[in-house]
Amino acid sequence: MQLYKDQTLRVHNSLTGKKEIFQPINEGHIGMYVCGPTVYSNVHLGNCRTFMSFDMIFRYFKHLGFKVRYVRNITDAGHLENDADDGEDKIAKKAKLEQIEPMEVVQRYTVDFHNTLQQFNLLPPSIEPTATGHIIEQIEIIKEILEKGYAYEANGSVYFDVIKFNKDHEYGKLSGRKLEDMIANTRDLTAQDEKRNPQDFALWKKAEPQHIMRWPSPWGDGFPGWHLECTAMSTKYLGETFDIHGGGMDLKFPHHECEIAQAEASTGHSPVKYWLHANMLTLNGKKMSKSTGNNIYPYEIISGDNNILSKAYSPAVVRFFMMQAHYTSILDLSDDALQASEKGYNRLMEAMGSLDALKTGSTSEFDVAVWKQKCYDAMNDDFNTPILIAHLFDAVKHINLIKEGKESITETDKTELENTIKAFVYDVLGIENQSLVKDDSNALNGVMELLIQLRNEARANKDFATSDKIRDELTALGIQLKDGKDGTTFSLN
Ligand SMILES: [Zn+2]
């Protein structure tokens, strides 16, 4: 089924600042690249939102029948602490701090990243390449840029010559910056600087003797610059020009600007047709920051183990909450907002759960065909999930009215409604029905509380045969009781 033939999709292209009709380079096929995480710490909730936004976009393209190649990289080398090409490599720094191999840091946080995204029901990308797996490709691109005259070598490092590039191309077009302004607003270079201009950026950095992550190159031992890996990996798997490049808004400058410059300098043409940027997540109205404590990790929301929220929220509720905002808007996370989302989520799941048993009649008072196209129109308008969700709740209203016998629906319309709502909720928004899982754990907690209470009563009555029986039978079922000074707790094996 190729639904895309009947739908006109518009996307907000950051490069032009306009909403444009989306037309892939090769009909029916989409190449999409999204900048992945630097795996040196647990994945941030803000990053989760970005990846969730692009997961929704990936899902919608697939739903429309496109063949999508979705590439999302893992940055496992080359990302320095600050944008001015100095500071330590983030992964090497963490490795030193914990006295482990850099690749142990990479492994640990890649696993965390995958686990977290899986909990939020993100689909894996088609290809997930790593920077360290593409050193040869990066060196090749540096050679090309040097050959074209847009880079220079200095003391074993190679820098991109932004001023030279800007003479023939336009540096700053994605972020709307002018090179002259950037030059006017930066300090002059010091005598020790290897760069010809402060705006130049590293393609290859010479590794100092203490730097552990290093590779041989024509310019000596070193490591690639962070921006270069995305150019190398996107070009390798999607070609010199591909459909969509996505990432967080914060990556627009300098990261994505540098990607454009590298690609144009090496191939001579623009690498990306549509640039899409996802906006950030704030917490209680303020920017999230580890240093101020205004921060929460995904696992803390799911476990409820935090000082910010009143209770735990299921990953499906968190995902539903994220989908209630447009991906280009700033979204504020708070306890009130999550509680409201949980209520909405439960209402939606309940209505969907009652669809099967819904009685049908000879007429429909709910125009399912019109409603269905409205859902598509919302998604076709730059993936407007909040509007889509508003339409989904319109359907919920009608489902409830039909349930109460106040409206009627035909069998055909009911089937159409059921298929459409399931497709949008489960396949496109990626929202799972987790109520069964939640109910199970609630029921288990209730039963365990009761058994612990019965055992305590038996012990108080010196009926040790009964109290031991409860404990031993539970042990046989794989449930361990632990008596502590604050009472008895249980754990599952
Ligand atoms: Zn990138």
PDB file of C-alpha atoms in Angstrom, residues 5 25 54 74 174 219 266 281 284 314 362 464 470:
ATOM      1  CA  LYS A   5       0.504   8.861  -3.360  1.00  0.00           C
ATOM      2  CA  ILE A  25      14.864  12.640  -4.324  1.00  0.00           C
ATOM      3  CA  PHE A  54      12.390  11.508  14.682  1.00  0.00           C
ATOM      4  CA  ILE A  74      26.762   6.679  17.732  1.00  0.00           C
ATOM      5  CA  LEU A 174      21.476  27.107   8.026  1.00  0.00           C
ATOM      6  CA  TRP A 219      49.236  13.835   9.160  1.00  0.00           C
ATOM      7  CA  SER A 266      34.362  17.924  -0.747  1.00  0.00           C
ATOM      8  CA  LEU A 281      12.511  19.961  26.709  1.00  0.00           C
ATOM      9  CA  ASN A 284       9.322  23.078  35.544  1.00  0.00           C
ATOM     10  CA  SER A 314       4.951   4.656  32.604  1.00  0.00           C
ATOM     11  CA  SER A 362     -27.689   0.863  10.300  1.00  0.00           C
ATOM     12  CA  PHE A 464       5.050 -20.538  63.027  1.00  0.00           C
ATOM     13  CA  ILE A 470       3.873 -18.657  53.521  1.00  0.00           C
TER      14      ILE A 470
END
